[in-house]
Amino acid sequence: MRRSALNVVLAVGFLALSVAVLLARATPATGYEASIYAATPTGTWVALAVAFAVAIGVTLVARGRYQALGIVLGSTAVTTVVALPVIRNYRYMGMGDALTHLGWTKDFLSGAMLPHELLYPGMHSLATLLHLTGGVSPDRGLLLAVVFVFVPFVVFVPLIVRDVTGNATAVGFAAIVSWFVLPVNKVATHMGIHTNSNALFFVPVVVFAVVAYTRRRAALEALPVGLSPYTVLVIVGGAGLLLIHPQQMVNVVIVLAVISLVQYAARRRLDDHPILEHPTTYAHTFVLGTLFVVWVASNERFRNAFLGLIYGLFARDIGAGGEVDQRGSSLTEIGGSLTELFAKMFLVSAVVGLVVGLFVLFTWLGWTSLDRETKAFVTYFGVALFPLTAMFVVYFVGTPTMAFRQVGFVYVLITILAGVALAHLFGWLSGPITTPGANALAAVFLGACLVLGLLTIFTSPFIYSPTQHVTDQKMSGYESAFDRTDGRAYAGFGFGVERYGDGINGVEGAENVTYAGEGEGVVDVDEFENESYGSAYDGEYYFVATEYDVEREIEVYRELHHSESALRGIDTYPGANKVISNDEFRMYSVESAA
């Protein structure tokens, strides 16, 4: 394609991206949105589709400056999708851990907690900084922090592949696969304020530093004390990752340890190999490993999590088998199935993972045409997948949620390897079907994967989980609710009230509030459905129902746990009085009926 044509195509792409942002910004959320996808203007999605189509096409066929512009266009487009809660002026996003993280941020600001007292203060500290320097609210500061930490993922993945291969085609494929956001699996890793997930997007910074350290060995790059600047970047990046979340720091240490072991084995057994010319990573492994141990050793939260894992390994009633069976049964009852949900959430990951797995195997069998230097890095990352997968198995038996967090890290490495693997695959296909044909096939394949990948980046009814949008009305309702000081317990309609106590009062300041349902703040399902509203919690408590709860229990779950008739019944129950009400929040004072 000629330069003039590329200029026009790129101009159309960037114009479409600008239109997408302006349309989304011009249509802010005015109330609770069960699906951020459906609520975002159709014009925004059409404009983003144009931008992505241009980005994929230019990234695949162009080289040099034009390919770089194509990557910038696509990376900015996917960042726009990630930033939709900010662009569309959401008050907040996330109702589980995200609200507790908001509470910790407020604790930092109030002085009730200091950053070093929290195991992973990185995101909260960044939000605090944005609040103090930019004047944004703590909740918006966290939403912005999510976007800021995401950006390194789409920037450094193609940079890693460029250093590993020096192949522009592989760089282009790696950039496009990074737009799929494969580390987010919606089981235990999420797009939002979730520090373990946020840490995944910072991992490529450390991996890039490791790759650059082994590849760029010019004396001119040495610091005055004899250290490589990339060594400093590895240590500083690793420390930053530790502050965002230690679990992902452990995984980086494992990768470094594997690289060290491969280097050690190569030096003992080989006489001529590129690995022999790579500077060793022994010191990096030791320093980051020591840093991790020092940071977590005195933290009670880490000790409890570790003990919980050990207990889970030996307890028969803990593990993923029973949980999967239960969820499969629930999905069937609401008209879905595990097969359908797997296809929506994991089909793209499975296909890309299969391609990468076969590529690594073929490379080790000598069936690929990679140069020896690139093969060395494929070996580093490929061998690292074995202990990382072994850790997944341990987590799967002990604490299933942690297992799927481990999958998130594995898919950071798979995203990097996918660039090399797909470049090789479609390069091979260019023989029988010509280069333009292979590029066209690649564009269709990648476009389809991108659509499905971005459809599940946020929760929505598409995957049987409404968007966790926290509105002004809902937050205002809870603020008024927690102002009451009569000591009654709070109980929510299917979703726990306790997390809102964290988000509004701070985690340290929420201790004086009492929550029903063993401290989580939920009504007893059986008693509520039997309309025995006043028989629980000594006959005196506050019952809360929000628009999110109704959408979740009635529309998405199709009355699987709670029925609409039971919810309506509380309005006519003699012992219930509505004490707070707005468009999205209702709270009743419930007592035993006379």
Coordinates of C-alpha atoms in Angstrom, one line a residue:
M1 CA 0.0 0.0 0.0
R2 CA 1.3 3.4 -1.0
R3 CA 2.2 6.0 1.7
S4 CA -0.6 8.4 0.6
A5 CA -3.2 5.6 1.0
L6 CA -1.8 4.6 4.4
N7 CA -2.0 8.3 5.5
V8 CA -5.7 8.4 4.5
V9 CA -6.5 5.1 6.1
L10 CA -4.8 6.0 9.4
A11 CA -6.5 9.4 9.4
V12 CA -9.8 7.7 9.1
G13 CA -8.9 5.4 12.0
F14 CA -7.8 8.1 14.3
L15 CA -10.9 10.2 13.4
A16 CA -13.1 7.3 14.2
L17 CA -11.4 6.8 17.5
S18 CA -12.0 10.5 18.3
V19 CA -15.6 10.2 17.4
A20 CA -16.0 7.1 19.6
V21 CA -14.6 9.0 22.6
L22 CA -16.7 12.1 22.0
L23 CA -19.9 10.1 21.6
A24 CA -19.3 8.1 24.8
R25 CA -18.4 11.3 26.7
A26 CA -21.5 13.0 25.5
T27 CA -23.7 10.2 26.9
P28 CA -22.8 9.9 30.5
A29 CA -24.5 7.3 32.7
T30 CA -27.6 8.8 34.3
G31 CA -28.6 5.7 36.3
Y32 CA -27.6 2.1 36.9
E33 CA -26.5 0.3 33.8
A34 CA -26.9 -3.5 33.8
S35 CA -24.6 -3.7 30.7
I36 CA -22.0 -1.1 30.0
Y37 CA -22.0 -2.5 26.4
A38 CA -25.7 -1.9 25.8
A39 CA -25.7 1.5 27.6
T40 CA -22.7 2.9 25.6
P41 CA -24.0 4.5 22.4
T42 CA -24.1 2.3 19.3
G43 CA -22.2 5.0 17.5
T44 CA -19.3 4.6 19.9
W45 CA -19.0 0.9 19.1
V46 CA -19.3 1.5 15.3
A47 CA -16.5 4.1 15.5
L48 CA -14.4 1.8 17.6
A49 CA -14.9 -1.1 15.1
V50 CA -13.6 1.2 12.3
A51 CA -10.6 2.2 14.4
F52 CA -9.8 -1.5 15.2
A53 CA -10.3 -2.6 11.6
V54 CA -7.8 0.1 10.5
A55 CA -5.4 -0.7 13.3
I56 CA -5.4 -4.5 12.5
G57 CA -5.0 -3.9 8.8
V58 CA -2.2 -1.4 9.0
T59 CA -0.4 -3.3 11.8
L60 CA -0.3 -6.4 9.7
V61 CA 0.7 -5.0 6.3
A62 CA 2.7 -1.9 7.1
R63 CA 6.2 -1.6 8.5
G64 CA 8.3 1.1 10.2
R65 CA 6.5 4.3 11.2
Y66 CA 3.2 3.3 9.7
Q67 CA 3.1 0.0 11.6
A68 CA 3.9 1.9 14.8
L69 CA 1.0 4.3 14.1
G70 CA -1.3 1.3 13.6
I71 CA -0.2 -0.2 16.9
V72 CA -0.7 3.2 18.6
L73 CA -4.2 3.4 17.1
G74 CA -5.2 -0.1 18.3
S75 CA -3.6 0.3 21.7
T76 CA -5.4 3.6 22.2
A77 CA -8.7 2.0 21.1
V78 CA -8.5 -0.8 23.6
T79 CA -7.5 1.6 26.3
T80 CA -10.6 3.6 25.4
V81 CA -12.7 0.5 26.0
V82 CA -11.0 -0.1 29.4
A83 CA -11.6 3.6 30.3
L84 CA -15.3 3.6 29.4
P85 CA -16.3 3.9 33.1
V86 CA -14.2 7.0 33.4
I87 CA -15.2 8.4 30.0
R88 CA -18.9 7.9 30.7
N89 CA -18.6 9.4 34.2
Y90 CA -19.3 6.4 36.3
R91 CA -19.3 7.2 40.1
Y92 CA -17.5 3.9 40.7
M93 CA -17.1 0.4 39.2
G94 CA -17.0 -2.8 41.3
M95 CA -19.0 -4.0 44.3
G96 CA -16.8 -6.7 45.9
D97 CA -13.1 -6.2 46.5
A98 CA -13.2 -2.9 44.6
L99 CA -15.3 -1.3 47.5
T100 CA -12.8 -2.6 50.1
H101 CA -10.0 -1.1 48.0
L102 CA -11.9 2.2 48.0
G103 CA -12.1 1.9 51.8
W104 CA -8.4 1.4 52.2
T105 CA -7.7 4.4 50.0
K106 CA -9.9 6.5 52.3
D107 CA -8.0 5.0 55.3
F108 CA -4.8 6.3 53.7
L109 CA -6.3 9.7 53.3
S110 CA -7.6 9.9 56.8
G111 CA -4.5 8.5 58.4
A112 CA -6.3 5.5 59.8
M113 CA -3.9 3.3 57.9
L114 CA -0.4 3.9 56.5
P115 CA 0.6 2.4 53.1
H116 CA 3.3 0.1 54.5
E117 CA 0.6 -1.5 56.7
L118 CA -1.2 -2.9 53.7
L119 CA 0.2 -5.9 51.8
Y120 CA -0.4 -4.3 48.4
P121 CA -0.7 -0.5 48.6
G122 CA 0.3 0.4 45.1
M123 CA -3.1 1.1 43.5
H124 CA -4.3 2.9 46.6
S125 CA -1.2 5.0 46.8
L126 CA -1.6 6.0 43.2
A127 CA -5.3 7.0 43.8
T128 CA -4.3 8.9 46.9
L129 CA -1.6 10.8 44.8
L130 CA -4.2 11.6 42.2
H131 CA -6.6 12.9 44.8
L132 CA -4.0 15.0 46.6
T133 CA -2.4 16.5 43.4
G134 CA -5.3 16.5 41.0
G135 CA -8.2 17.0 43.3
V136 CA -10.2 14.0 42.0
S137 CA -12.3 12.0 44.4
P138 CA -10.9 8.8 45.8
D139 CA -13.3 6.6 43.8
R140 CA -12.5 8.4 40.6
G141 CA -8.8 8.3 41.4
L142 CA -9.0 4.5 41.6
L143 CA -10.8 4.3 38.2
L144 CA -8.1 6.4 36.7
A145 CA -5.4 4.3 38.4
V146 CA -6.9 1.2 36.6
V147 CA -6.4 2.9 33.2
F148 CA -2.9 4.1 34.0
V149 CA -1.7 0.6 35.1
F150 CA -3.3 -1.0 32.1
V151 CA -1.4 1.1 29.5
P152 CA 2.0 -0.6 30.1
F153 CA 0.5 -3.9 29.0
V154 CA -0.2 -2.8 25.5
V155 CA 3.0 -0.8 25.3
F156 CA 5.5 -3.4 26.5
V157 CA 4.2 -6.6 25.0
P158 CA 5.2 -5.6 21.5
L159 CA 8.4 -4.1 22.8
I160 CA 9.3 -7.4 24.3
V161 CA 8.6 -9.3 21.1
R162 CA 10.7 -6.7 19.2
D163 CA 13.7 -7.3 21.4
V164 CA 13.2 -11.1 21.3
T165 CA 12.8 -11.5 17.5
G166 CA 13.6 -8.2 15.8
N167 CA 10.7 -9.3 13.4
A168 CA 8.2 -6.6 12.5
T169 CA 5.5 -9.2 11.7
A170 CA 5.8 -10.8 15.1
V171 CA 5.7 -7.4 16.7
G172 CA 2.4 -6.6 14.9
F173 CA 0.8 -9.9 15.9
A174 CA 1.9 -9.5 19.5
A175 CA 0.4 -6.0 19.6
I176 CA -2.9 -7.2 18.3
V177 CA -3.1 -10.2 20.7
S178 CA -2.4 -7.8 23.6
W179 CA -5.7 -6.0 22.6
F180 CA -7.6 -9.2 23.4
V181 CA -6.7 -8.7 27.1
L182 CA -6.4 -12.4 27.7
P183 CA -5.2 -12.1 31.3
V184 CA -8.7 -11.1 32.3
N185 CA -10.8 -14.3 32.7
K186 CA -13.7 -12.9 34.8
V187 CA -13.4 -15.9 37.2
A188 CA -10.7 -14.5 39.4
T189 CA -9.1 -11.7 37.3
H190 CA -11.1 -8.7 36.4
M191 CA -11.0 -5.3 34.6
G192 CA -11.5 -2.9 37.4
I193 CA -10.1 -2.1 40.8
H194 CA -8.7 -5.5 41.6
T195 CA -5.1 -5.3 42.6
N196 CA -4.1 -8.9 41.7
S197 CA -5.5 -8.3 38.2
N198 CA -4.0 -4.8 37.9
A199 CA -0.6 -6.2 38.7
L200 CA -0.9 -8.5 35.6
F201 CA -0.8 -5.5 33.3
F202 CA 2.4 -4.3 34.9
V203 CA 4.2 -7.6 34.5
P204 CA 5.4 -6.9 30.9
V205 CA 7.5 -3.9 32.3
V206 CA 9.6 -6.3 34.3
V207 CA 9.7 -8.9 31.6
F208 CA 10.9 -6.3 29.1
A209 CA 13.6 -5.2 31.5
V210 CA 14.8 -8.9 31.8
V211 CA 14.8 -9.4 28.0
A212 CA 16.6 -6.0 27.4
Y213 CA 19.2 -6.9 30.1
T214 CA 20.0 -10.2 28.3
R215 CA 20.0 -8.7 24.8
R216 CA 21.4 -5.2 25.1
R217 CA 24.9 -5.6 26.4
A218 CA 26.7 -2.6 25.0
A219 CA 29.3 -1.1 27.3
L220 CA 28.0 2.4 26.6
E221 CA 24.8 1.4 28.4
A222 CA 26.5 0.6 31.7
L223 CA 26.0 2.9 34.7
P224 CA 29.0 4.4 36.4
V225 CA 28.9 1.7 39.1
G226 CA 29.0 -1.0 36.5
L227 CA 25.3 -2.0 36.6
S228 CA 23.2 -2.3 33.5
P229 CA 20.4 0.2 33.5
Y230 CA 18.1 -2.7 32.7
T231 CA 19.2 -4.4 36.0
V232 CA 18.0 -1.3 37.8
L233 CA 14.8 -1.4 35.8
V234 CA 14.3 -5.1 36.7
I235 CA 14.7 -4.4 40.4
V236 CA 12.6 -1.2 40.4
G237 CA 9.9 -2.7 38.2
G238 CA 9.8 -5.8 40.5
A239 CA 9.5 -3.6 43.6
G240 CA 6.6 -1.7 41.9
L241 CA 4.9 -5.0 41.0
L242 CA 5.3 -6.2 44.6
L243 CA 3.5 -3.1 45.8
I244 CA 0.6 -3.7 43.4
H245 CA 0.3 -7.4 44.3
P246 CA 2.8 -9.9 45.7
Q247 CA 1.3 -13.0 44.0
Q248 CA 2.3 -11.7 40.6
M249 CA 5.8 -10.8 42.0
V250 CA 6.2 -14.5 43.0
N251 CA 5.4 -15.5 39.5
V252 CA 8.0 -13.1 38.1
V253 CA 10.6 -14.6 40.5
I254 CA 9.7 -18.1 39.2
V255 CA 10.3 -16.9 35.6
L256 CA 13.6 -15.5 36.6
A257 CA 14.5 -18.6 38.5
V258 CA 13.7 -20.7 35.4
I259 CA 15.9 -18.5 33.2
S260 CA 18.7 -18.9 35.8
L261 CA 18.3 -22.7 35.8
V262 CA 18.3 -22.8 32.0
Q263 CA 21.4 -20.6 31.9
Y264 CA 23.1 -22.8 34.5
A265 CA 22.3 -26.0 32.6
A266 CA 23.5 -24.5 29.3
R267 CA 26.8 -23.5 30.8
R268 CA 27.4 -27.0 32.1
R269 CA 26.3 -28.9 29.0
L270 CA 26.7 -26.7 25.9
D271 CA 29.8 -25.4 24.2
D272 CA 28.2 -23.1 21.6
H273 CA 24.8 -21.5 22.2
P274 CA 23.4 -17.9 22.4
I275 CA 22.3 -18.6 26.0
L276 CA 26.0 -18.8 26.9
E277 CA 26.4 -15.2 25.8
H278 CA 23.5 -14.0 27.9
P279 CA 24.4 -12.4 31.2
T280 CA 23.0 -14.5 34.1
T281 CA 19.9 -13.6 36.1
Y282 CA 21.1 -15.2 39.3
A283 CA 21.4 -11.9 41.2
H284 CA 18.1 -10.6 39.9
T285 CA 16.3 -13.8 41.1
F286 CA 18.0 -13.5 44.6
V287 CA 17.3 -9.8 45.0
L288 CA 13.6 -10.0 44.0
G289 CA 13.0 -13.2 45.9
T290 CA 14.6 -11.6 49.1
L291 CA 12.5 -8.5 48.5
F292 CA 9.4 -10.6 48.4
V293 CA 10.2 -12.5 51.6
V294 CA 11.1 -9.4 53.5
W295 CA 7.9 -7.6 52.5
V296 CA 5.4 -10.4 53.2
A297 CA 7.0 -12.2 56.1
S298 CA 5.5 -9.9 58.8
N299 CA 2.2 -9.4 57.1
E300 CA -0.7 -11.2 58.8
R301 CA -2.9 -11.1 55.7
F302 CA -0.3 -13.1 53.7
R303 CA 0.1 -15.6 56.6
N304 CA -3.6 -16.2 56.7
A305 CA -3.8 -16.7 52.9
F306 CA -0.9 -19.1 53.0
L307 CA -2.4 -21.1 55.9
G308 CA -5.8 -21.1 54.0
L309 CA -4.0 -22.6 51.0
I310 CA -2.4 -25.4 53.1
Y311 CA -5.7 -26.2 54.7
G312 CA -7.4 -26.3 51.3
L313 CA -4.9 -28.8 50.0
F314 CA -5.9 -31.3 52.8
A315 CA -9.6 -30.5 53.3
R316 CA -12.0 -32.6 51.2
D317 CA -14.7 -30.0 51.0
I318 CA -12.4 -27.4 49.4
G319 CA -11.5 -27.3 45.8
A320 CA -12.9 -26.5 42.4
G321 CA -14.8 -29.7 41.6
G322 CA -17.9 -29.1 43.8
E323 CA -17.9 -25.4 42.9
V324 CA -18.0 -26.1 39.2
D325 CA -20.8 -28.7 39.6
Q326 CA -22.9 -26.2 41.6
R327 CA -22.4 -23.4 39.1
G328 CA -23.1 -25.7 36.2
S329 CA -26.4 -26.6 37.8
S330 CA -27.3 -23.0 38.5
L331 CA -26.6 -22.0 34.9
T332 CA -28.8 -24.8 33.6
E333 CA -31.7 -23.5 35.8
I334 CA -31.5 -20.0 34.3
G335 CA -31.2 -21.3 30.7
G336 CA -27.5 -21.4 30.2
S337 CA -24.8 -24.0 30.3
L338 CA -21.1 -24.4 31.2
T339 CA -20.3 -25.1 27.6
E340 CA -21.9 -21.9 26.4
L341 CA -20.2 -19.9 29.2
F342 CA -16.8 -21.5 28.5
A343 CA -17.2 -20.6 24.8
K344 CA -17.9 -17.0 25.6
M345 CA -15.3 -16.5 28.3
F346 CA -12.4 -18.9 27.3
L347 CA -12.7 -19.8 23.6
V348 CA -10.3 -17.1 22.4
S349 CA -7.9 -18.0 25.3
A350 CA -8.1 -21.7 24.5
V351 CA -7.4 -21.2 20.8
V352 CA -4.5 -18.8 21.4
G353 CA -3.1 -21.1 24.1
L354 CA -3.3 -24.1 21.8
V355 CA -1.4 -22.3 19.0
V356 CA 1.3 -21.2 21.5
G357 CA 1.6 -24.7 23.0
L358 CA 2.0 -26.3 19.6
F359 CA 4.5 -23.6 18.5
V360 CA 6.7 -24.1 21.6
L361 CA 6.6 -27.9 21.1
F362 CA 7.5 -27.6 17.4
T363 CA 10.3 -25.2 18.3
W364 CA 11.8 -27.7 20.7
L365 CA 11.4 -30.4 18.1
G366 CA 13.3 -28.3 15.6
W367 CA 10.4 -27.9 13.2
T368 CA 10.4 -24.1 13.1
S369 CA 12.7 -21.7 11.3
L370 CA 13.4 -19.4 14.2
D371 CA 17.0 -18.2 14.7
R372 CA 18.9 -19.6 17.7
E373 CA 18.6 -16.3 19.7
T374 CA 14.8 -16.3 19.4
K375 CA 14.7 -20.0 20.2
A376 CA 16.5 -19.3 23.5
F377 CA 13.8 -16.9 24.6
V378 CA 11.1 -19.3 23.6
T379 CA 12.8 -21.9 25.7
Y380 CA 13.0 -19.5 28.7
F381 CA 9.3 -18.7 28.6
G382 CA 8.2 -22.2 27.5
V383 CA 10.0 -23.9 30.4
A384 CA 8.7 -21.3 32.8
L385 CA 5.2 -22.4 31.9
F386 CA 5.7 -25.8 33.6
P387 CA 6.3 -24.5 37.2
L388 CA 3.6 -21.8 36.7
T389 CA 1.2 -24.5 35.6
A390 CA 2.2 -26.7 38.6
M391 CA 1.3 -23.8 40.8
F392 CA -2.1 -23.6 39.1
V393 CA -2.7 -27.2 40.0
V394 CA -1.8 -26.6 43.6
Y395 CA -4.1 -23.6 43.8
F396 CA -6.8 -25.5 42.0
V397 CA -6.9 -28.1 44.7
G398 CA -6.5 -25.7 47.6
T399 CA -8.1 -22.3 46.7
P400 CA -9.7 -22.3 43.2
T401 CA -9.9 -18.6 43.0
M402 CA -6.2 -18.3 43.3
A403 CA -5.8 -20.9 40.5
F404 CA -7.6 -18.6 38.0
R405 CA -5.4 -15.7 39.1
Q406 CA -2.5 -17.9 38.2
V407 CA -4.1 -18.5 34.8
G408 CA -4.0 -14.7 34.4
F409 CA -0.2 -14.6 34.7
V410 CA 0.2 -17.6 32.4
Y411 CA -1.7 -15.7 29.8
V412 CA 0.7 -12.7 30.1
L413 CA 3.5 -15.0 28.9
I414 CA 1.2 -16.6 26.3
T415 CA 0.3 -13.2 24.9
I416 CA 4.0 -12.5 24.4
L417 CA 4.7 -15.9 22.8
A418 CA 1.5 -15.6 20.7
G419 CA 3.1 -12.8 18.6
V420 CA 6.0 -15.1 17.6
A421 CA 3.7 -18.1 17.1
L422 CA 1.1 -16.4 15.0
A423 CA 3.7 -14.7 12.8
H424 CA 5.2 -18.1 12.2
L425 CA 1.8 -19.7 11.5
F426 CA 0.6 -17.1 9.0
G427 CA 4.0 -16.8 7.5
W428 CA 3.8 -20.5 6.7
L429 CA 0.3 -20.1 5.3
S430 CA 1.6 -17.4 2.9
G431 CA 3.2 -20.1 0.9
P432 CA 0.1 -22.0 -0.3
I433 CA -2.3 -19.1 -0.2
T434 CA 0.0 -16.1 -1.0
T435 CA 1.0 -13.3 1.4
P436 CA -2.1 -11.1 0.8
G437 CA -4.3 -14.1 1.4
A438 CA -2.6 -15.0 4.6
N439 CA -2.8 -11.4 5.8
A440 CA -6.6 -11.3 5.0
L441 CA -7.1 -14.6 6.8
A442 CA -5.1 -13.3 9.8
A443 CA -7.1 -10.1 9.9
V444 CA -10.4 -12.0 9.9
F445 CA -9.2 -14.4 12.6
L446 CA -7.7 -11.7 14.8
G447 CA -10.8 -9.4 14.3
A448 CA -13.1 -12.2 15.5
C449 CA -11.0 -13.0 18.5
L450 CA -10.8 -9.3 19.3
V451 CA -14.6 -8.9 19.3
L452 CA -15.2 -11.9 21.5
G453 CA -12.3 -10.9 23.8
L454 CA -13.6 -7.4 24.3
L455 CA -17.2 -8.6 24.8
T456 CA -16.1 -10.2 28.1
I457 CA -13.7 -7.6 29.4
F458 CA -16.4 -6.3 31.7
T459 CA -19.2 -8.2 33.4
S460 CA -22.6 -8.0 31.7
P461 CA -25.7 -10.2 31.2
F462 CA -23.9 -11.7 28.2
I463 CA -22.0 -13.8 30.8
Y464 CA -24.8 -13.9 33.3
S465 CA -23.4 -11.2 35.6
P466 CA -24.6 -7.6 35.4
T467 CA -22.2 -4.8 35.3
Q468 CA -21.1 -3.7 38.8
H469 CA -21.9 -0.1 38.2
V470 CA -22.0 2.0 41.5
T471 CA -24.2 5.1 40.9
D472 CA -24.5 8.4 42.8
Q473 CA -28.0 7.3 43.9
K474 CA -26.8 4.0 45.3
M475 CA -23.8 5.6 47.1
S476 CA -26.0 8.3 48.5
G477 CA -28.5 5.8 49.8
Y478 CA -25.8 3.8 51.6
E479 CA -24.3 6.9 53.0
S480 CA -27.7 7.8 54.5
A481 CA -28.2 4.2 55.7
F482 CA -24.9 4.1 57.6
D483 CA -25.6 7.4 59.3
R484 CA -28.0 5.5 61.6
T485 CA -26.6 4.7 65.0
D486 CA -29.2 2.5 66.6
G487 CA -27.1 -0.7 66.3
R488 CA -29.4 -2.7 64.0
A489 CA -27.8 -5.1 61.5
Y490 CA -28.0 -4.5 57.8
A491 CA -29.1 -7.1 55.3
G492 CA -29.0 -6.9 51.5
F493 CA -31.1 -8.6 48.8
G494 CA -28.8 -11.2 47.5
F495 CA -25.6 -9.1 47.6
G496 CA -23.8 -8.2 50.8
V497 CA -24.1 -4.8 52.3
E498 CA -20.8 -5.2 54.2
R499 CA -18.6 -4.1 51.2
Y500 CA -20.4 -0.8 51.0
G501 CA -19.5 -0.2 54.6
D502 CA -15.9 -0.6 53.7
G503 CA -16.2 1.8 50.7
I504 CA -18.0 4.5 52.5
N505 CA -16.6 4.5 56.0
G506 CA -13.2 3.1 55.2
V507 CA -12.2 -0.5 56.2
E508 CA -10.8 0.7 59.6
G509 CA -13.9 2.9 60.2
A510 CA -16.5 0.3 59.3
E511 CA -16.0 -1.9 62.4
N512 CA -18.8 -0.3 64.4
V513 CA -21.4 -1.3 61.8
T514 CA -23.2 -4.6 62.2
Y515 CA -24.0 -6.8 59.2
A516 CA -26.5 -9.7 59.1
G517 CA -25.8 -13.1 57.4
E518 CA -22.6 -14.0 59.3
G519 CA -21.1 -10.6 58.8
E520 CA -21.6 -10.3 55.1
G521 CA -24.9 -8.5 55.2
V522 CA -27.3 -10.7 53.3
V523 CA -30.8 -11.9 54.1
D524 CA -31.5 -15.5 54.7
V525 CA -32.8 -16.8 51.4
D526 CA -35.3 -19.4 52.8
E527 CA -36.9 -17.1 55.4
F528 CA -37.1 -14.2 52.9
E529 CA -38.7 -16.3 50.3
N530 CA -41.2 -17.6 52.8
E531 CA -42.0 -14.0 53.6
S532 CA -40.9 -14.5 57.2
Y533 CA -39.3 -11.1 57.0
G534 CA -39.4 -10.3 60.8
S535 CA -38.3 -13.7 62.2
A536 CA -34.6 -13.2 61.6
Y537 CA -31.9 -11.2 63.4
D538 CA -34.0 -10.8 66.6
G539 CA -36.8 -9.3 64.6
E540 CA -35.0 -5.9 64.1
Y541 CA -32.8 -5.1 61.1
Y542 CA -32.5 -2.9 58.1
F543 CA -33.2 -4.5 54.7
V544 CA -31.6 -3.0 51.6
A545 CA -32.5 -3.5 47.9
T546 CA -30.8 -1.7 45.0
E547 CA -31.5 -1.6 41.3
Y548 CA -28.4 -3.7 40.8
D549 CA -29.8 -6.4 43.2
V550 CA -33.1 -6.5 41.4
E551 CA -31.4 -6.7 38.0
R552 CA -29.1 -9.4 39.2
E553 CA -31.6 -11.6 41.1
I554 CA -34.7 -11.1 38.9
E555 CA -33.6 -10.4 35.4
V556 CA -30.2 -12.1 35.1
Y557 CA -30.6 -15.0 37.6
R558 CA -34.3 -15.3 36.6
E559 CA -35.4 -15.7 40.3
L560 CA -33.0 -18.6 40.9
H561 CA -32.5 -17.5 44.5
H562 CA -34.9 -14.7 45.2
S563 CA -38.3 -14.0 43.6
E564 CA -39.9 -10.8 42.6
S565 CA -43.0 -11.7 44.6
A566 CA -41.0 -12.0 47.9
L567 CA -39.4 -8.6 47.2
R568 CA -42.8 -7.0 46.6
G569 CA -44.2 -8.7 49.7
I570 CA -42.0 -6.7 52.0
D571 CA -43.9 -3.5 51.0
T572 CA -47.1 -4.9 52.5
Y573 CA -45.5 -6.6 55.5
P574 CA -46.9 -5.0 58.7
G575 CA -43.5 -4.9 60.4
A576 CA -41.6 -3.2 57.5
N577 CA -41.3 0.5 57.0
K578 CA -39.5 2.2 54.1
V579 CA -37.0 4.6 55.7
I580 CA -34.8 5.6 52.7
S581 CA -35.8 5.6 49.1
N582 CA -34.5 7.0 45.8
D583 CA -34.6 5.8 42.2
E584 CA -32.0 3.0 42.8
F585 CA -32.0 2.4 46.6
R586 CA -34.6 1.3 49.1
M587 CA -34.1 0.5 52.8
Y588 CA -36.7 -0.8 55.1
S589 CA -36.8 -1.0 58.9
V590 CA -38.0 -4.5 59.6
E591 CA -39.4 -5.7 62.9
S592 CA -41.5 -8.7 64.0
A593 CA -45.1 -8.2 63.0
A594 CA -47.5 -7.7 66.0

